[in-house]
Tab-separated table of C-alpha atoms in Angstrom:
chain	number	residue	atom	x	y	z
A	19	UNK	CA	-16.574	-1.294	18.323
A	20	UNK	CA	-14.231	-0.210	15.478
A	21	UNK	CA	-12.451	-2.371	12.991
A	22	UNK	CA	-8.858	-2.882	12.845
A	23	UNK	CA	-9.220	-0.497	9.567
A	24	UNK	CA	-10.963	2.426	11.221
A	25	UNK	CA	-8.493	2.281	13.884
A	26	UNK	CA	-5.606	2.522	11.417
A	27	UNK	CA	-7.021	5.029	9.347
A	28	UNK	CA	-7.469	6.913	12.658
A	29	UNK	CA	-4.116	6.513	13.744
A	30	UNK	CA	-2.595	7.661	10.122
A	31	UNK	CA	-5.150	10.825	10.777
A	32	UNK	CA	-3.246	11.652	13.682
A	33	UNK	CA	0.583	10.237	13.244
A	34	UNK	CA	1.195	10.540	9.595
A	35	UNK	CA	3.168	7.527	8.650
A	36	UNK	CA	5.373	9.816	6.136
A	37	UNK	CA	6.258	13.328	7.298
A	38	UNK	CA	6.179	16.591	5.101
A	39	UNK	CA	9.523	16.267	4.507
A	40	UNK	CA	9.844	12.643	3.792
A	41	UNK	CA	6.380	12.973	1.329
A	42	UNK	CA	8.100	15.854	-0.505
A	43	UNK	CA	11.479	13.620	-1.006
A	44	UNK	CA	9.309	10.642	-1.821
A	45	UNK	CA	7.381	12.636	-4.670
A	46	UNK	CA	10.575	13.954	-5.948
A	47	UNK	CA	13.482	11.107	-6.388
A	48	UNK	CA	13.516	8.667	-8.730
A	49	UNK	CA	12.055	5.531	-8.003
A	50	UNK	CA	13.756	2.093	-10.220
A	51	UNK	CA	13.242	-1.213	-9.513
A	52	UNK	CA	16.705	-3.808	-9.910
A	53	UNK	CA	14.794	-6.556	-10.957
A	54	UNK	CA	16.720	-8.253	-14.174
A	55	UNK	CA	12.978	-9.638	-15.465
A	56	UNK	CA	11.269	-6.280	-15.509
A	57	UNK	CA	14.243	-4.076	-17.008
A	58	UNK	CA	14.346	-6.923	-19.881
A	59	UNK	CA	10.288	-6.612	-20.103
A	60	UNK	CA	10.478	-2.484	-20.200
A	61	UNK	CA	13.494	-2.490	-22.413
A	62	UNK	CA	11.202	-4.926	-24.966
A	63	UNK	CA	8.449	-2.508	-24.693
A	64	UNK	CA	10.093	0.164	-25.773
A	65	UNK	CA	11.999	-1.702	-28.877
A	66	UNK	CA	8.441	-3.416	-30.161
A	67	UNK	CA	7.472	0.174	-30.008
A	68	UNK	CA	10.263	1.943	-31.402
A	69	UNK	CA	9.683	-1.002	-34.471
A	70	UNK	CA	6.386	0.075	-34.912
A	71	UNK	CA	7.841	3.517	-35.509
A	72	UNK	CA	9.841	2.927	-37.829
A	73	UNK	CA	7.558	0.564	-39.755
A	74	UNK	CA	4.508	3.318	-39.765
A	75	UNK	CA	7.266	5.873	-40.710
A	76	UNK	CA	9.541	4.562	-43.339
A	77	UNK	CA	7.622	1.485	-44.631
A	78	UNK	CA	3.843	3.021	-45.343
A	79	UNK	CA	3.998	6.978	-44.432
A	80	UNK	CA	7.151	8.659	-46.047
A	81	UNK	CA	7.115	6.459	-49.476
A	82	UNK	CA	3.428	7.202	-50.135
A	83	UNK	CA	2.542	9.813	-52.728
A	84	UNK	CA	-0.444	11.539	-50.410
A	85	UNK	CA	1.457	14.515	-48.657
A	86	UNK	CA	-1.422	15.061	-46.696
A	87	UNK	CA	-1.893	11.103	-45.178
A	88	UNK	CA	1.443	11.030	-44.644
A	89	UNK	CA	1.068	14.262	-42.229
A	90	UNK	CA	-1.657	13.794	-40.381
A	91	UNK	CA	-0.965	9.500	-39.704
A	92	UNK	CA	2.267	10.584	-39.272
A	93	UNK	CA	1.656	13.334	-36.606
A	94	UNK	CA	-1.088	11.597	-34.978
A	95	UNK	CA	0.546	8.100	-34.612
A	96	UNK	CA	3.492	9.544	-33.348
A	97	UNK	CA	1.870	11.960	-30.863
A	98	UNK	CA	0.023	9.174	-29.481
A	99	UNK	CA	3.396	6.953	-29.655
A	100	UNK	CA	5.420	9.864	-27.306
A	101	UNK	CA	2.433	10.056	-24.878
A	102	UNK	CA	2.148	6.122	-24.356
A	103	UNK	CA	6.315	5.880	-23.913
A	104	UNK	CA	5.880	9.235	-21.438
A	105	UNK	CA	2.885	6.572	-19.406
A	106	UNK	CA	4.988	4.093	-19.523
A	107	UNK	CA	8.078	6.284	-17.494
A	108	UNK	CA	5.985	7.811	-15.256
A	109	UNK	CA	4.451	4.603	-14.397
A	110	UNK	CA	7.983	2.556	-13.845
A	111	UNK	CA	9.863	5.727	-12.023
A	112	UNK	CA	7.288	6.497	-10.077
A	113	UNK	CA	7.432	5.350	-5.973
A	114	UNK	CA	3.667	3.425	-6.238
A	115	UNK	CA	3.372	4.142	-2.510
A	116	UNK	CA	5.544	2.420	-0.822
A	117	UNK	CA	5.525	1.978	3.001
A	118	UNK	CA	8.823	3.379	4.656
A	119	UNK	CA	10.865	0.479	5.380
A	120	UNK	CA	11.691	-0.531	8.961
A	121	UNK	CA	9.292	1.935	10.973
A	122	UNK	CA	8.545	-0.267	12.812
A	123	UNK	CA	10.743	0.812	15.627
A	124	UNK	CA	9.779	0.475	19.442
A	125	UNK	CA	10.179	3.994	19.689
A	126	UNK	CA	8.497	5.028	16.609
A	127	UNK	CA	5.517	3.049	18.053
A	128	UNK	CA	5.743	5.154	21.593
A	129	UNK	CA	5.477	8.084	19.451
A	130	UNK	CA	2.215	6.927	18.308
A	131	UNK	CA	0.541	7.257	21.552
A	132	UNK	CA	-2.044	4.450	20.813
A	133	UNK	CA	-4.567	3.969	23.307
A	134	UNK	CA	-5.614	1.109	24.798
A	135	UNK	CA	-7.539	-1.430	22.146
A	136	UNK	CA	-6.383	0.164	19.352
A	137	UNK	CA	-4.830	-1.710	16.884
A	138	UNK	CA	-1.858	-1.710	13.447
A	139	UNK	CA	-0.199	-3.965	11.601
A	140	UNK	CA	3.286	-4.580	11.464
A	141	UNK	CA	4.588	-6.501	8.054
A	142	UNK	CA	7.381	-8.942	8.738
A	143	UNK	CA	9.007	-8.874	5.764
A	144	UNK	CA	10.121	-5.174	5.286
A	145	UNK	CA	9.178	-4.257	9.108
A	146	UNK	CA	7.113	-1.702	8.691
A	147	UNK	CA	4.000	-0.282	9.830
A	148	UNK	CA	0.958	-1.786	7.220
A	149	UNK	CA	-1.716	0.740	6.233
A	150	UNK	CA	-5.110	0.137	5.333
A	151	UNK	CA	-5.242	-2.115	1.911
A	152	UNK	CA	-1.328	-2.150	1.443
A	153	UNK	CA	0.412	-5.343	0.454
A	154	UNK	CA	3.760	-6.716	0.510
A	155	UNK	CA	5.351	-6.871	-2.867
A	156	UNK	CA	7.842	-9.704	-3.372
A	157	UNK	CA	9.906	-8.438	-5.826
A	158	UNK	CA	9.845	-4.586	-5.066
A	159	UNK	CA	10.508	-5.694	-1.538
A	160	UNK	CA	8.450	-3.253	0.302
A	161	UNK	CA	4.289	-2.811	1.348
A	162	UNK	CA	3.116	-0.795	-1.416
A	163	UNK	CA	-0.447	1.282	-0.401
A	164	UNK	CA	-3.298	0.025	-2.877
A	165	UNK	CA	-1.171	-2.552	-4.740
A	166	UNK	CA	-3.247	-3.518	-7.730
A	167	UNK	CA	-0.144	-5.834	-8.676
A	168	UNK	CA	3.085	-6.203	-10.155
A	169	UNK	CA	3.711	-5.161	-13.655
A	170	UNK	CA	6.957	-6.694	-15.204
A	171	UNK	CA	6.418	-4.442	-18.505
A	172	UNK	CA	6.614	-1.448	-16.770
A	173	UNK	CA	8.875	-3.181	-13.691
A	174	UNK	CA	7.176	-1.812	-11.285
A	175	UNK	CA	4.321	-2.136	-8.970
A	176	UNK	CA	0.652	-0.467	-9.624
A	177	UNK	CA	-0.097	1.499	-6.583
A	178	UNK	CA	-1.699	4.462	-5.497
A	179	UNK	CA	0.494	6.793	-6.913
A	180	UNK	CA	0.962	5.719	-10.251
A	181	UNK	CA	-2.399	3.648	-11.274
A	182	UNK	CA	-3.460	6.824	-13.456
A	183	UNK	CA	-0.353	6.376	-15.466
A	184	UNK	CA	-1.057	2.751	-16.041
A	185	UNK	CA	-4.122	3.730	-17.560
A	186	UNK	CA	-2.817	6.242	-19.166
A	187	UNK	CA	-0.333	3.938	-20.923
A	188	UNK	CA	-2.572	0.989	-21.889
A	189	UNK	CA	-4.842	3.527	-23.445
A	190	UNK	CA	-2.253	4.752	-25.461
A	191	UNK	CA	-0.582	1.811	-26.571
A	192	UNK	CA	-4.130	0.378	-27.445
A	193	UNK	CA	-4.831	3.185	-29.382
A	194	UNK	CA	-1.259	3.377	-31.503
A	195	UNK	CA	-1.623	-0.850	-31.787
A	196	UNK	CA	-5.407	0.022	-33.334
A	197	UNK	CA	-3.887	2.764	-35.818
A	198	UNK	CA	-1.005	0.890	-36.812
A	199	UNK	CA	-3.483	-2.332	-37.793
A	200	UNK	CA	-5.596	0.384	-39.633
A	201	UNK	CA	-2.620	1.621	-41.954
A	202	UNK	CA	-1.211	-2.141	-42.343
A	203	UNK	CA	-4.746	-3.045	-43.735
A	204	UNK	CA	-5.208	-0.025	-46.148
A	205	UNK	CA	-1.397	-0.432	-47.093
A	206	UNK	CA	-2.083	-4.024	-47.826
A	207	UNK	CA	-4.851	-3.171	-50.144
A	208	UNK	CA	-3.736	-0.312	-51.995
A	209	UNK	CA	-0.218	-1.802	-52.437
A	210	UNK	CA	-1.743	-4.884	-53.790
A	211	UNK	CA	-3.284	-2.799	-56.061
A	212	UNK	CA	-0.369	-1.681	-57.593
A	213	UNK	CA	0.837	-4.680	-57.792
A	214	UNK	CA	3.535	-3.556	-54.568
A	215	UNK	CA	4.993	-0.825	-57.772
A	216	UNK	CA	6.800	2.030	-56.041
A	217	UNK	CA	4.875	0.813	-53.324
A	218	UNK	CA	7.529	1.218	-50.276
A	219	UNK	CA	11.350	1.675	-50.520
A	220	UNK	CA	12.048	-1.680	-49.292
A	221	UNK	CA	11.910	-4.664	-51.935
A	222	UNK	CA	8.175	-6.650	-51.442
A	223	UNK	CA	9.689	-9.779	-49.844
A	224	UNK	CA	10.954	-7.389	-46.772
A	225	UNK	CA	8.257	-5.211	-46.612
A	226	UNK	CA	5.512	-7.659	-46.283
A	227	UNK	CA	7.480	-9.821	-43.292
A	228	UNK	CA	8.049	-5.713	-41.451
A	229	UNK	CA	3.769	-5.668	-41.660
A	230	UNK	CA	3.115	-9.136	-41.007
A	231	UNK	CA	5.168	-8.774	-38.158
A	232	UNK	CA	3.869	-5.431	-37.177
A	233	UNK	CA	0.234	-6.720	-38.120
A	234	UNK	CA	0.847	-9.571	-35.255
A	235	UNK	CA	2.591	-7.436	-32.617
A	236	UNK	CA	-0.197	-5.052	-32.817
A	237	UNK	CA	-2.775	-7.410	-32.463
A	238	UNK	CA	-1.322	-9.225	-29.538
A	239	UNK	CA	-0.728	-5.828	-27.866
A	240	UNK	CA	-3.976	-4.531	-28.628
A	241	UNK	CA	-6.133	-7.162	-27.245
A	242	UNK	CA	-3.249	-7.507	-24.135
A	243	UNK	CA	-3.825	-3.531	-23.206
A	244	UNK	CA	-7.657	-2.763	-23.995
A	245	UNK	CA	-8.106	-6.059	-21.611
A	246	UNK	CA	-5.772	-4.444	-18.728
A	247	UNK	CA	-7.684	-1.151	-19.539
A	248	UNK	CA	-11.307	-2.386	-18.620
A	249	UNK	CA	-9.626	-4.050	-15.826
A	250	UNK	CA	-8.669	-1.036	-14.516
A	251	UNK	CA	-11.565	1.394	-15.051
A	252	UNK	CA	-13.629	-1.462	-13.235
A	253	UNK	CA	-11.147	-1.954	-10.401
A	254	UNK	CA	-11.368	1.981	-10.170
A	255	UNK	CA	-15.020	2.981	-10.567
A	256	UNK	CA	-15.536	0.022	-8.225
A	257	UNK	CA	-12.527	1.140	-5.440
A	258	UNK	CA	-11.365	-2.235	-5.641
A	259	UNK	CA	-7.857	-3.699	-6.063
A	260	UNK	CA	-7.194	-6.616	-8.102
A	261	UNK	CA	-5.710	-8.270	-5.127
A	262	UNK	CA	-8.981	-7.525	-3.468
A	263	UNK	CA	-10.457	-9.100	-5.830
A	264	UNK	CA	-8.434	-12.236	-6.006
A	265	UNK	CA	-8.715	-12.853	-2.375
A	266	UNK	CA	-11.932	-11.675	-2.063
A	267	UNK	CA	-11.279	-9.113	1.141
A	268	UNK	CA	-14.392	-7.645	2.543
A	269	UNK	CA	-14.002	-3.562	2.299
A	270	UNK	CA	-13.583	-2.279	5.906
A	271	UNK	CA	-13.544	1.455	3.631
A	272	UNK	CA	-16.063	3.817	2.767
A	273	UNK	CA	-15.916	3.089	-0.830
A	274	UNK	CA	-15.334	5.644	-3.616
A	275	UNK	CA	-17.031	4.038	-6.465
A	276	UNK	CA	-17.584	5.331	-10.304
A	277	UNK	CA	-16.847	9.223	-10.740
A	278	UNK	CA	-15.594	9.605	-7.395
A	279	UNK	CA	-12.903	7.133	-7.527
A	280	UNK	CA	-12.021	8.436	-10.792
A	281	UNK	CA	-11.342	11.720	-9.430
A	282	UNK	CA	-9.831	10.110	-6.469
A	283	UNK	CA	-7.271	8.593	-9.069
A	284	UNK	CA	-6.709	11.310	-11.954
A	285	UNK	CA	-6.753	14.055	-9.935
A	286	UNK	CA	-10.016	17.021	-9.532
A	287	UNK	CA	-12.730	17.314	-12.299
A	288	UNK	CA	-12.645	15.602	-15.864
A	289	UNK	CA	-10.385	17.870	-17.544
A	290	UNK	CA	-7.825	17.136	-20.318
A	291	UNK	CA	-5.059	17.028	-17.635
A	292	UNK	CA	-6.588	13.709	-17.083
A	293	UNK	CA	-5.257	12.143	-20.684
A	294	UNK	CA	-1.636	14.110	-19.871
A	295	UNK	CA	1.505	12.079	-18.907
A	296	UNK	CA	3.161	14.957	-18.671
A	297	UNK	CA	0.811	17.013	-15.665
A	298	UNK	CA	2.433	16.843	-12.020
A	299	UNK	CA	5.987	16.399	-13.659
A	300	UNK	CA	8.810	18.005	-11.573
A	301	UNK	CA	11.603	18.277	-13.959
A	302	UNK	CA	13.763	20.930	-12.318
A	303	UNK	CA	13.168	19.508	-8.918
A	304	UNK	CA	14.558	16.093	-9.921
A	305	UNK	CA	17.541	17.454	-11.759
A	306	UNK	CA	18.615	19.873	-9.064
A	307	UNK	CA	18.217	16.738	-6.757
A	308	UNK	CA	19.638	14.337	-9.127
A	309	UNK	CA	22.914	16.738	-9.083
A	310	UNK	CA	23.198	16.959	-5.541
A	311	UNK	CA	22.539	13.290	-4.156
A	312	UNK	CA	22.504	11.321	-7.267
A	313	UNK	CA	19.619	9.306	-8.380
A	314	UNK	CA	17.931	7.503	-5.668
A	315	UNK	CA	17.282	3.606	-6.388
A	316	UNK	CA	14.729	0.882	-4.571
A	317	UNK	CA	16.228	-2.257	-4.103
């Protein structure tokens, strides 16, 4: 006899629970999430790093008398510091995979043609048909398909369609938070060499409280993202949602563990698109739609 799971998956095989057209607007509009919390979280995020830009920049890079360290921090910091802000966009106005809302319809459910036995899941809340491993979200208000959970720093939910950009932007903040501790530590010494002489344009006082305070944010965001990192490559190489986890559901899938669900996530073969925020992204389509309907808007 099958499970409740193989039956659903069955059922989505045959009655897709989105329709070409609907997928095709659903990978195309913008998705935003009115939640007063996250926008203040995603707005911080991108001020703490917009500070740290302008500390690297104007406090350690531009006064220092080594053209070539100035380039090649500079480029690489701030190459790093566009990719993580491009994650972190992708991740928040991205749809994660959320159910359609209200499908649930009697006749919607005739048009199914289940047989006898067969068996889906209806969520209460948002009254909608519930796939295999989705989960309500509170706050997004809808089932979202693979919900790993709900991130107020990037106000959204981390689903199935945008858990590669998560990744994508813990790495990179991780990586900008470890470069930026790296020049605070070598500007440290070598200005206190100098005795902090034509050491920065600011006077000492101000300079030293814009790296102390870049020292700790850095730190704090470091250890914060390389955690959520592992968490992820785990939760992927082992096809298992955090929520899974948590509650401890028994898989009712055929699991795609280590390289497979890594491909299942990034997208085909290791490949440098893999570490690109940018690959997938449908610029023209979402203006041309953006002139003609206006942004769309979850709520």
């Amino acid at each position: 006899m099958q499970s409740s799971g193989h039956r659903l998956r069955d059922v989505e095989q045959h009655q897709p629970l989105l329709s070409g057209g609907e997928e095709e607007v659903a990978a195309s509009r913008i998705w935003f999430i009115q939640d007063s919390c996250g926008m203040v979280c995603a707005f911080m995020t991108w001020f703490l790093v917009m500070y740290a830009e302008f500390v690297v920049n104007f406090v350690m890079l531009l006064p220092s008398k080594s053209f070539w360290y100035s380039l090649i921090n500079g480029v690489a910091f701030n190459f790093l510091a566009v990719l993580a802000l491009t994650s972190h966009l992708r991740t928040m106005l991205t749809d994660p995979g959320a159910v359609p809302k209200g499908n649930a319809t009697k006749e919607y459910m005739e048009s199914l043609q289940l047989k006898p036995g067969e068996v889906i899941y209806k969520c209460p809340k948002c009254c909608s048909i519930k796939p295999e491993r989705a989960h309500h979200c509170s706050i997004c208000k809808r089932c979202i398909r693979k919900m790993d959970h709900h991130c107020p720093w990037v106000n959204n939910c981390v689903g199935e369609n945008n858990q590669r950009f998560f990744v994508l932007f813990t790495m990179y903040i991780a990586s900008i938070s470890l470069h930026a501790l790296c020049l605070c530590g070598f500007h440290f010494f070598t200005c206190v060499k100098v005795q902090w002489n034509e050491c920065s344009d600011f006077s000492p006082p101000v300079a030293v409280m814009l790296l102390i305070f870049l020292c700790l944010e850095a730190l704090l965001f470091l250890t914060f993202t390389a955690v959520m990192f592992g968490t992820q490559i785990h939760s992927i190489c082992n096809d298992e949602t955090e929520i899974e986890r948590l509650k401890n559901e028994k898989p009712t899938w055929e699991r795609r563990v280590r390289w497979e669900g890594m491909k299942s996530v990034f997208g085909g073969l290791p490949s440098l698109l893999w570490f690109n925020p940018f690959a997938g992204l449908r610029l023209r389509v979402l203006m041309v739609r953006a002139r003609k309907n206006g942004a769309e808007f979850s709520v």
